[in-house]
Amino acid sequence: MDARSPSQLRRREMAAVTSGAGRCRLSKVGAGRRPPPARVRVAVRLRPFVDGTAGADDTPCVRGLDSCSLEIANWRNHQETLKYQFDAFYGERSSQQDIYAGSVQPILRHLLEGQNASVLAYGPTGAGKTHTMLGSPEQPGVIPRALMDLLQLTREEGAEGRPWALSVTMSYLEIYQEKVLDLLDPASGDLVIREDCRGNILIPGLTHKPITSFADFERHFLPASRNRTVGATRLNQRSSRSHAVLLVKVDQRERLAPFRQREGKLYLIDLAGSEDNRRTGNKGLRLKESGAINTSLFVLGKVVDALHQGLPRVPYRDSKLTRLLQDSLGGSAHSILIANIGPERCFYQDTLSALNFAARSKEVINRPFTNESLQLLLAPVKLSQKELGPSEAKKARGPEEEKTGNPESPAPPASASQKFSPLQKLSSMDPAVLQRLLSLDRLLGSQGTQGTPLLSTPRRERMVLMKIVEEKDLEIERLKMEQKELEAQVLAQKAVDSTEGENCSPPMLLPLARRRVTVAKPLQKAVVMPLQLIQEQAASPNPDIHILKKNRKRKREDLDASEPQEKAEDCWELQLSSGLLAHGRQKILQLLNEGSARDLRSLQRIGEKKAQLIVGCRELHGPFSQVEDLERVKVMSGRQLASFLKANILGLAAAGQLGGPS
């Protein structure tokens, strides 16, 4: 079952390199070697029987063999079993501490090395994913335990006297119906997922909160958790309707030279469970949410299959979830997948599907590396008095030279820019850059570091920098020569033009013909009304309802100033009284609350799907208080709602079903 041909192994290795590792290798400092591979580690957790789901003689369909393997009944042959082997297996009696200490805690050290890590909870609905990640006050899950240990590690490593200074920030988001929503700032709306030039996945506009203790984490995390979308189904009273992602970023800055910087990210992901709508009984909005969840999990399975088979294209961009998990699957992170399953035989197909997904995920290869960068620090540069100017030269002279005041003191032999080859010809540099160099010179001079080398970088990088500076100097010289040649040509041309201008008079310039600009006439629109309603309005001295009014408007026919002609034309414009609008909205609201799906389809812009959604929302949340509730339950957007009201009120008025305001 596990035997593979050498060609498949080579294809899978090549796909892992091209999908994530080769792309992310660009951000590694000194990327001369390929990062070592790290396989996705998979742990399986079997939850106990849930009260009310197991019968009197119900036996589990899954049985653990040891700490790493399990077996499940074969649905094709009940006399046989299917055996699976993973990195860890946790049975019904395992605790939250066992799962955290055995699978999650070992990867936290990688964050202090500037590497990424991710923990994913996968499984069908009702399998205990949220309990594994969050837990309860009596049995905390992976997220609170990981944050508590990580903050303790950062306090120890970033203490005074240690070489690194550390800071921790957190972000919390959810993916609900293919929309990325910030749980720390719900009013921010749908966010976009981007990829920078180094291949790192980022979300512009996502809120980042700094945290220094576990109390700070709880102050931000607990209110944000209440913003997550949950709902009740037949299998779970608080079913997660979205994928939740907690991002914890650890930034490190070296206190001494060469002042390196590191960045490690920890993704803690609670995936929504796949759902069988025949068992969950989803309708209306819950059915729409279930479709979005199953679609994203289906794309996640396609990504794992593509990485497992070594295909050249991995469909990360087919879903927001897989786009965000690009580093975790086939990318640059140490990944842990916790597959949650149930023992009941009624969940046999969901359990078997989760185990097959976990078995394929075990073969995915990541290539973690250290996200490290260097700060290039320039040593103090001693400039001559001509380059410094009178004020700077006076500050550069020592107190002894000011006391003696010898005007015949020997001038400096040469500027320091001639001594150090990477910084030649400072006078040709940009004034802003030169000012920054002078400020850095004064800062380092006050610290007594004038004997340090020019660049605190290795020899190879220093040679590359010197070569780049030399090429830039040659390019500047070439551009200066071209500029001198062009100036000489311009002067020669001016001399020729001046001699020719003495012999001939300048030509007469004729004015350009003005172009006539015309504007297209707008089409006239009218609403056909019943003859009886028109006659009633004409007979009434002060009619309350006005559908159409004919105005005389004047409009410019031509924009030419020489021919200011204007022409009057007839235009129809819509005028609806406030009483008619209120009466129409009341009639539409009555139809939304009392009408059946067939009656709702009689309204304009309401089809079969929206009619079922309206009926489902009405049964779930009760009657609508106003027509704008359609936007709140996400049946239609604000623009669609305005068009819906306008079309239906005009239709009812044209059909003569609306009278004057009561």
XYZ file of C-alpha atoms in Angstrom:
662
model
C 0.000 0.000 0.000
C 2.924 2.324 0.770
C 5.124 1.152 -2.112
C 5.895 3.869 -4.665
C 7.937 3.968 -7.837
C 11.123 6.080 -7.940
C 9.530 8.392 -10.524
C 6.642 9.212 -8.175
C 9.052 9.974 -5.358
C 11.072 12.287 -7.600
C 7.908 14.073 -8.786
C 6.689 14.576 -5.225
C 10.095 15.916 -4.155
C 10.196 18.291 -7.133
C 6.645 19.519 -6.431
C 7.525 20.230 -2.814
C 10.516 22.264 -3.913
C 8.719 24.273 -6.605
C 5.520 24.869 -4.614
C 6.909 26.294 -1.413
C 10.518 25.633 -0.602
C 12.165 27.018 -3.700
C 9.967 30.107 -3.573
C 10.598 30.797 0.115
C 14.323 30.176 -0.179
C 14.677 33.689 -1.580
C 14.189 35.203 1.866
C 16.910 33.166 3.538
C 20.150 34.962 4.380
C 23.033 33.409 2.514
C 20.784 31.100 0.516
C 23.582 28.941 -0.856
C 22.141 25.668 0.461
C 18.676 24.210 0.192
C 16.784 24.090 3.496
C 16.491 20.592 4.959
C 13.113 18.896 4.456
C 10.614 18.497 7.294
C 7.624 16.203 6.821
C 4.174 17.228 8.075
C 3.628 15.428 11.368
C 0.166 13.899 11.886
C -1.524 13.004 15.176
C -4.950 11.352 15.474
C -7.247 11.900 18.459
C -10.215 9.619 19.150
C -12.918 11.256 21.245
C -15.175 9.265 23.631
C -18.783 8.376 22.875
C -21.167 11.335 23.066
C -24.172 10.902 25.342
C -27.261 10.093 23.321
C -25.479 8.958 20.137
C -24.367 5.458 21.184
C -26.806 2.603 21.553
C -26.847 -0.015 24.253
C -24.844 -2.564 22.227
C -22.959 -0.114 19.985
C -19.297 -0.996 19.554
C -16.651 1.455 18.291
C -15.606 1.236 14.659
C -12.037 2.394 15.489
C -9.598 0.706 17.832
C -6.112 1.820 18.820
C -3.270 -0.680 18.543
C -0.441 1.306 20.158
C 0.711 4.902 20.593
C 1.201 5.363 16.823
C -1.226 3.042 15.000
C -4.916 2.189 14.861
C -7.317 0.038 12.870
C -10.799 0.584 11.487
C -13.353 -1.845 10.096
C -13.239 -2.430 6.341
C -16.572 -1.465 4.852
C -16.011 -3.762 1.856
C -15.252 -6.836 3.964
C -16.418 -6.899 7.574
C -13.997 -9.743 8.359
C -10.995 -7.457 7.680
C -9.687 -4.205 9.139
C -7.712 -1.296 7.696
C -4.582 -0.317 9.618
C -3.114 3.196 9.740
C 0.139 4.378 11.254
C 0.801 8.007 12.214
C 3.278 9.975 14.297
C 1.015 9.783 17.362
C -2.354 8.304 18.342
C -4.339 9.536 21.351
C -7.185 7.336 22.569
C -10.381 8.113 24.410
C -8.641 8.450 27.792
C -5.968 10.913 26.596
C -5.960 14.366 28.177
C -5.354 17.826 26.771
C -1.904 17.900 28.372
C -0.936 14.632 26.641
C -1.770 16.012 23.212
C -0.064 19.348 23.818
C 3.119 17.928 25.361
C 3.431 15.117 22.826
C 2.809 16.988 19.552
C 2.619 20.792 19.915
C 5.115 21.840 22.588
C 8.255 20.574 20.732
C 7.732 22.973 17.791
C 7.636 26.171 19.872
C 11.441 26.307 20.012
C 11.544 26.800 16.235
C 9.893 30.223 16.633
C 12.899 31.501 18.619
C 15.113 30.381 15.715
C 13.199 32.597 13.278
C 11.210 29.742 11.684
C 7.467 29.318 11.101
C 5.192 26.694 12.656
C 1.526 25.775 12.286
C -0.982 23.543 14.103
C -4.166 22.452 12.272
C -7.216 20.746 13.806
C -9.031 18.697 11.111
C -12.037 16.395 11.219
C -15.788 16.078 10.622
C -18.325 18.172 12.467
C -18.794 17.190 16.099
C -15.417 15.391 16.325
C -13.956 17.770 18.954
C -11.690 20.117 16.968
C -12.644 23.266 18.879
C -12.303 21.405 22.188
C -8.793 20.320 21.181
C -7.737 23.863 20.217
C -9.570 25.939 22.861
C -10.661 23.496 25.560
C -12.408 24.732 28.690
C -11.360 26.618 31.862
C -10.852 23.268 33.614
C -9.088 21.624 30.619
C -7.398 24.312 28.479
C -6.597 23.335 24.922
C -3.669 23.827 22.570
C -4.066 27.615 22.083
C -3.934 28.765 25.740
C -1.180 26.274 26.613
C 0.950 27.274 23.612
C 0.569 31.003 24.316
C 1.440 30.547 27.978
C 4.647 28.624 27.196
C 5.616 30.878 24.293
C 5.315 34.048 26.376
C 7.379 32.415 29.121
C 10.095 31.514 26.581
C 10.189 35.041 25.171
C 10.505 36.540 28.666
C 13.450 34.270 29.439
C 15.234 34.764 26.115
C 14.587 38.529 25.978
C 15.677 39.334 29.532
C 18.306 41.968 30.245
C 21.782 40.706 29.484
C 20.613 38.292 26.779
C 21.788 38.940 23.204
C 18.257 39.205 21.729
C 15.308 41.518 22.406
C 11.947 39.815 21.696
C 8.420 41.098 21.102
C 5.173 39.156 20.486
C 2.073 40.253 18.534
C -1.190 38.428 17.810
C -3.872 38.523 15.099
C -7.164 36.630 14.943
C -9.268 36.110 11.808
C -11.923 33.840 10.370
C -12.773 32.667 6.841
C -16.579 32.794 6.570
C -18.143 32.010 3.184
C -14.845 32.796 1.380
C -14.491 36.142 3.189
C -11.483 36.940 5.381
C -12.822 38.781 8.459
C -10.743 40.359 11.228
C -12.158 39.195 14.582
C -10.191 41.855 16.484
C -11.783 44.557 14.303
C -15.092 43.225 12.862
C -15.871 46.554 11.152
C -12.883 46.251 8.790
C -14.830 44.117 6.295
C -13.497 41.552 3.833
C -9.677 41.528 3.686
C -7.451 40.395 0.828
C -4.597 37.891 0.909
C -1.356 39.016 -0.755
C 2.068 37.546 -1.439
C 5.220 39.647 -1.212
C 8.294 39.465 -3.448
C 9.864 36.822 -1.182
C 6.848 34.507 -1.346
C 5.551 35.231 2.167
C 1.765 35.241 2.625
C 0.402 38.401 4.265
C -2.951 40.153 4.822
C -2.847 43.966 4.498
C -5.035 45.749 7.040
C -5.067 42.879 9.560
C -4.974 44.054 13.187
C -1.824 43.181 15.186
C -2.027 43.483 18.984
C 1.200 43.443 21.063
C 1.104 41.094 24.045
C 3.588 40.697 26.882
C 1.689 38.404 29.260
C -1.093 35.836 29.211
C -3.451 38.415 30.719
C -2.879 40.643 27.659
C -3.655 37.679 25.405
C -6.936 36.931 27.204
C -7.958 40.603 27.098
C -7.809 40.563 23.274
C -8.655 36.925 22.510
C -11.803 36.351 24.578
C -13.848 39.271 23.089
C -12.636 38.336 19.599
C -13.732 34.698 20.091
C -17.286 35.904 20.687
C -17.225 37.512 17.232
C -16.674 34.142 15.541
C -19.665 32.772 13.632
C -21.270 29.730 15.279
C -24.660 28.068 14.829
C -26.807 25.178 16.022
C -27.279 21.954 14.019
C -28.700 18.555 14.843
C -25.208 17.251 15.688
C -23.788 20.247 17.575
C -25.424 23.127 19.427
C -22.387 25.385 18.872
C -21.084 24.294 15.483
C -18.275 26.384 13.987
C -19.487 27.968 10.750
C -16.069 29.345 9.754
C -12.353 28.524 9.786
C -10.565 30.383 12.617
C -6.857 31.282 12.380
C -4.820 32.696 15.297
C -1.515 34.202 14.107
C 1.215 34.813 16.702
C 4.334 36.619 15.458
C 7.656 36.644 17.375
C 10.094 39.423 16.359
C 13.725 39.269 17.525
C 16.378 41.986 17.328
C 19.989 41.463 18.243
C 21.285 43.952 20.784
C 24.927 43.845 19.610
C 26.627 43.864 16.216
C 25.878 42.705 13.562
C 22.294 43.581 14.744
C 20.471 40.684 13.096
C 16.676 40.464 12.931
C 14.530 37.331 13.020
C 10.819 36.739 12.575
C 8.883 33.585 13.424
C 5.153 32.990 12.906
C 2.878 30.504 14.663
C -0.438 29.606 12.974
C -3.055 27.959 15.244
C -5.927 26.909 12.963
C -9.331 25.531 13.964
C -10.920 24.270 10.755
C -14.683 23.971 10.391
C -15.843 20.378 10.032
C -17.177 18.790 6.880
C -20.933 18.269 7.092
C -23.470 15.819 5.682
C -26.587 17.944 5.318
C -28.809 14.880 5.488
C -27.739 14.334 9.109
C -27.255 17.954 10.192
C -30.625 19.077 8.766
C -29.231 22.356 7.426
C -31.646 24.680 5.653
C -31.535 28.230 4.392
C -28.517 30.111 5.708
C -27.031 27.034 7.400
C -27.158 25.208 4.073
C -25.274 28.037 2.383
C -22.626 28.035 5.130
C -22.257 24.279 4.870
C -21.682 24.534 1.115
C -18.887 27.090 1.589
C -17.214 24.925 4.279
C -17.347 21.740 2.201
C -16.024 23.561 -0.871
C -12.974 24.937 0.959
C -12.233 21.527 2.528
C -12.552 19.900 -0.902
C -9.941 22.305 -2.285
C -7.746 21.517 0.748
C -7.950 17.850 -0.190
C -6.990 18.676 -3.785
C -3.918 20.567 -2.552
C -2.815 17.622 -0.404
C -3.390 15.204 -3.305
C -1.350 17.399 -5.672
C 1.531 17.563 -3.178
C 1.304 13.823 -2.488
C 1.352 12.904 -6.201
C 4.041 15.438 -7.088
C 1.936 17.327 -9.637
C 3.514 20.439 -11.218
C 0.576 22.694 -10.263
C -0.788 22.930 -6.726
C -4.222 24.706 -6.599
C -3.497 27.012 -3.639
C -5.409 29.911 -5.229
C -8.687 28.003 -5.631
C -9.739 28.867 -2.064
C -8.994 31.506 0.580
C -8.246 28.733 3.096
C -5.591 26.990 0.990
C -4.111 30.356 0.003
C -3.613 31.163 3.685
C -2.228 27.653 4.396
C 0.326 27.859 1.589
C 3.226 28.006 4.087
C 1.819 25.177 6.207
C 1.368 22.645 3.380
C 4.369 22.300 1.104
C 5.831 25.621 2.279
C 8.272 26.804 4.926
C 6.648 25.862 8.258
C 6.923 23.055 10.800
C 3.367 21.710 10.517
C 1.348 19.551 12.910
C -2.019 18.113 11.784
C -4.333 16.878 14.568
C -7.063 14.729 12.987
C -10.112 14.384 15.260
C -12.388 11.355 14.749
C -15.403 9.800 16.483
C -15.903 6.121 17.470
C -19.607 5.832 16.506
C -20.493 3.583 13.607
C -22.955 6.160 12.277
C -19.923 8.414 11.594
C -17.957 5.637 9.870
C -17.694 7.317 6.462
C -16.597 10.646 7.969
C -13.999 8.885 10.131
C -12.635 6.901 7.189
C -12.419 10.058 5.044
C -10.549 11.919 7.819
C -8.059 9.061 8.243
C -7.382 8.919 4.489
C -6.785 12.683 4.426
C -4.399 12.401 7.387
C -2.511 9.557 5.690
C -1.995 11.649 2.537
C -0.993 14.711 4.567
C 1.730 12.676 6.269
C 3.607 12.495 2.950
C 3.681 16.280 2.372
C 7.191 17.730 2.656
C 7.934 21.251 3.910
C 11.282 23.050 3.931
C 11.506 25.392 6.932
C 14.253 28.008 7.030
C 15.326 30.868 9.274
C 13.797 34.260 8.431
C 16.836 36.362 9.250
C 18.092 39.686 7.938
C 21.087 41.904 8.635
C 21.302 45.638 9.269
C 24.182 47.196 7.320
C 25.836 49.754 9.610
C 28.313 52.282 8.201
C 31.336 53.339 10.263
C 32.062 57.067 10.863
C 33.374 58.860 7.790
C 35.831 61.727 8.256
C 35.208 64.406 5.642
C 37.344 67.333 4.665
C 36.471 70.914 5.676
C 35.335 71.729 2.141
C 32.841 68.862 2.170
C 31.658 69.559 5.711
C 31.180 73.309 5.344
C 32.125 75.978 7.919
C 29.598 75.001 10.618
C 30.280 71.265 10.424
C 34.061 71.824 10.225
C 33.969 73.886 13.419
C 32.163 71.067 15.219
C 34.573 68.475 13.822
C 37.653 70.267 15.229
C 38.661 69.269 18.717
C 38.748 71.646 21.722
C 42.549 71.819 21.625
C 42.521 73.055 18.001
C 39.972 75.755 18.915
C 42.151 76.981 21.798
C 45.343 77.220 19.717
C 43.514 78.651 16.728
C 46.555 78.154 14.425
C 45.422 79.182 10.959
C 48.403 77.464 9.364
C 47.517 74.028 10.664
C 48.065 71.394 8.034
C 44.944 70.458 6.117
C 43.828 66.859 6.206
C 45.637 64.816 3.577
C 42.455 63.572 1.973
C 38.853 62.834 2.812
C 38.001 59.521 4.299
C 36.008 58.783 1.196
C 39.315 58.281 -0.671
C 40.631 55.935 2.030
C 37.603 53.632 1.936
C 36.797 52.490 -1.575
C 33.049 51.720 -1.073
C 32.283 55.404 -0.311
C 34.153 57.349 -2.989
C 33.118 60.779 -4.239
C 30.679 61.739 -1.526
C 30.123 65.103 -3.199
C 28.297 63.342 -6.061
C 25.891 61.599 -3.686
C 22.330 62.637 -2.993
C 22.176 65.428 -0.336
C 19.665 63.487 1.766
C 21.893 60.395 1.815
C 24.931 62.531 2.655
C 23.057 64.167 5.549
C 22.169 60.750 6.954
C 25.819 59.661 6.716
C 26.919 62.769 8.598
C 24.336 62.142 11.347
C 25.517 58.539 11.642
C 29.107 59.785 11.808
C 28.308 62.042 14.762
C 26.326 59.299 16.529
C 29.055 56.683 16.256
C 31.727 59.250 17.085
C 29.976 60.083 20.346
C 29.977 56.370 21.257
C 33.712 56.010 20.715
C 33.551 53.490 17.851
C 35.812 55.298 15.390
C 38.160 52.360 15.164
C 35.535 49.960 13.831
C 35.740 48.715 10.231
C 33.725 50.413 7.533
C 31.068 47.687 7.169
C 30.124 45.121 9.789
C 29.500 42.481 7.132
C 31.396 39.394 5.921
C 34.083 39.778 3.284
C 31.994 38.317 0.469
C 29.127 40.782 0.979
C 31.611 43.658 1.354
C 33.203 42.788 -1.996
C 29.779 42.646 -3.657
C 28.907 46.055 -2.231
C 32.209 47.542 -3.448
C 31.570 46.190 -6.932
C 28.056 47.695 -7.002
C 29.371 51.106 -5.905
C 32.061 50.987 -8.591
C 29.511 50.163 -11.293
C 27.285 53.026 -10.154
C 30.219 55.461 -10.341
C 30.995 54.357 -13.913
C 27.335 54.770 -14.858
C 27.271 58.304 -13.411
C 30.405 59.264 -15.371
C 28.887 57.926 -18.583
C 25.683 59.899 -18.044
C 27.678 63.067 -17.376
C 29.568 62.658 -20.674
C 26.294 62.157 -22.562
C 24.848 65.266 -20.912
C 27.840 67.347 -21.998
C 27.493 66.101 -25.598
C 23.786 66.970 -25.643
C 24.465 70.453 -24.271
C 27.080 71.038 -26.991
C 24.602 69.938 -29.682
C 21.924 72.266 -28.297
C 24.312 75.225 -28.306
C 25.365 74.494 -31.900
C 21.742 74.257 -33.003
C 20.930 77.580 -31.346
C 23.838 79.220 -33.184
C 22.590 77.886 -36.543
C 19.030 79.037 -35.831
C 20.190 82.546 -34.915
C 22.097 82.955 -38.215
C 19.142 81.707 -40.265
C 16.719 83.971 -38.358
C 18.513 87.100 -39.522
C 17.922 86.270 -43.211
C 14.289 85.107 -43.071
C 11.265 86.257 -41.138
C 9.615 83.879 -38.709
C 6.711 81.888 -40.174
C 3.159 82.912 -39.436
C 1.419 80.463 -37.100
C -2.194 79.809 -37.984
C -4.686 79.149 -35.173
C -5.908 75.606 -34.892
C -9.445 74.891 -35.955
C -11.702 74.392 -33.009
C -13.261 70.993 -32.785
C -16.974 70.856 -32.267
C -17.970 68.567 -29.450
C -21.480 67.253 -29.309
C -23.189 65.414 -26.524
C -25.449 62.448 -27.175
C -29.041 62.880 -26.187
C -30.227 60.660 -23.319
C -32.998 58.222 -24.064
C -36.431 59.173 -22.803
C -37.931 56.727 -20.307
C -41.540 56.390 -19.310
C -43.639 54.053 -17.178
C -46.897 52.792 -18.678
C -49.828 53.302 -16.298
C -53.410 52.008 -16.382
C -55.840 54.395 -18.062
C -58.163 54.343 -15.052
C -55.416 55.498 -12.664
C -54.399 58.305 -15.030
C -57.982 59.517 -15.283
C -58.372 59.475 -11.485
C -55.229 61.550 -11.056
C -56.321 64.025 -13.702
C -59.740 64.453 -12.041
C -58.266 64.982 -8.574
C -57.306 68.641 -7.880
C -54.441 67.689 -5.558
C -53.503 64.096 -6.254
C -51.418 62.438 -3.588
C -49.703 59.980 -5.900
C -47.586 61.105 -8.855
C -45.932 58.484 -10.979
C -44.529 60.538 -13.839
C -44.085 64.221 -14.430
C -43.190 65.889 -17.688
C -40.675 68.728 -17.404
C -39.141 71.121 -19.885
C -35.390 70.982 -19.515
C -32.834 72.966 -21.465
C -29.659 71.277 -22.503
C -26.569 72.447 -24.398
C -26.458 71.004 -27.865
C -23.026 72.229 -28.772
C -19.987 73.129 -26.652
C -18.583 75.493 -29.252
C -18.377 79.020 -27.837
C -18.825 80.550 -31.267
C -22.289 78.937 -31.636
C -24.002 79.001 -28.235
C -27.204 77.349 -29.319
C -29.495 75.681 -26.789
C -32.403 73.433 -27.382
C -35.229 72.504 -25.099
C -36.331 68.909 -24.976
C -38.863 66.876 -23.058
C -37.587 64.664 -20.239
C -39.489 62.301 -18.001
C -38.442 62.096 -14.377
C -39.781 59.886 -11.607
C -41.576 61.395 -8.624
C -42.995 59.164 -5.879
C -44.737 60.568 -2.859
C -43.671 59.533 0.631
C -47.070 57.948 1.227
C -46.732 55.758 -1.850
C -43.247 54.651 -0.788
C -44.409 53.786 2.736
C -47.459 51.930 1.402
C -45.318 49.954 -1.065
C -42.725 49.010 1.560
C -45.507 47.913 3.932
C -47.048 45.697 1.251
C -43.662 44.125 0.385
C -42.897 43.529 4.102
C -46.299 41.866 4.542
C -45.562 39.567 1.609
C -42.107 38.711 3.039
C -43.584 37.712 6.416
C -46.774 35.914 5.270
C -46.143 34.763 1.719
C -44.998 31.291 0.724
C -42.005 30.561 -1.496
C -44.313 30.628 -4.527
C -45.709 34.026 -3.503
C -42.196 35.408 -2.970
C -41.201 34.375 -6.503
C -43.876 36.722 -7.814
C -41.722 39.639 -6.663
C -39.200 41.023 -9.076
C -35.542 39.971 -8.569
C -36.565 37.069 -6.303
C -35.840 33.620 -7.704
C -36.157 30.094 -6.377
C -32.913 30.217 -4.330
C -33.592 33.581 -2.681
C -37.192 32.632 -1.923
C -36.005 29.537 -0.038
C -33.402 31.611 1.820
C -36.086 34.132 2.894
C -38.398 31.367 4.125
C -35.518 29.695 6.002
C -34.421 32.953 7.667
C -38.049 33.695 8.637
C -38.369 30.269 10.283
C -35.008 30.601 12.026
C -35.081 34.248 13.200
C -38.811 35.060 13.169
C -40.685 37.625 11.017
C -38.864 40.561 9.441
C -39.280 43.903 11.198
C -38.323 45.906 8.119
C -37.373 45.276 4.517
C -33.706 46.168 5.266
C -33.427 42.921 7.270
C -32.795 41.171 3.938
C -29.372 42.812 3.895
C -28.666 41.865 7.529
C -29.281 38.142 6.896
C -27.146 38.368 3.725
C -29.958 37.507 1.290
C -28.959 40.485 -0.886
C -26.535 43.383 -0.721
C -27.415 47.052 -0.148
C -27.328 47.898 -3.842
C -29.478 44.884 -4.727
C -31.957 45.859 -1.970
C -32.393 49.384 -3.362
C -32.992 48.026 -6.877
C -35.410 45.433 -5.446
C -37.525 48.095 -3.668
C -37.614 50.418 -6.659
C -38.626 47.721 -9.124
C -41.359 46.204 -6.960
C -42.905 49.532 -5.825
C -43.077 50.717 -9.452
C -44.532 47.368 -10.488
C -47.225 47.480 -7.835
C -48.059 51.094 -8.647
C -48.251 50.406 -12.385
C -50.560 47.442 -11.738
C -52.883 49.670 -9.714
C -52.424 47.693 -6.496
C -51.367 50.764 -4.463
C -53.698 53.541 -3.430
C -53.034 56.853 -1.715
C -51.532 56.999 1.730
C -53.941 56.089 4.438
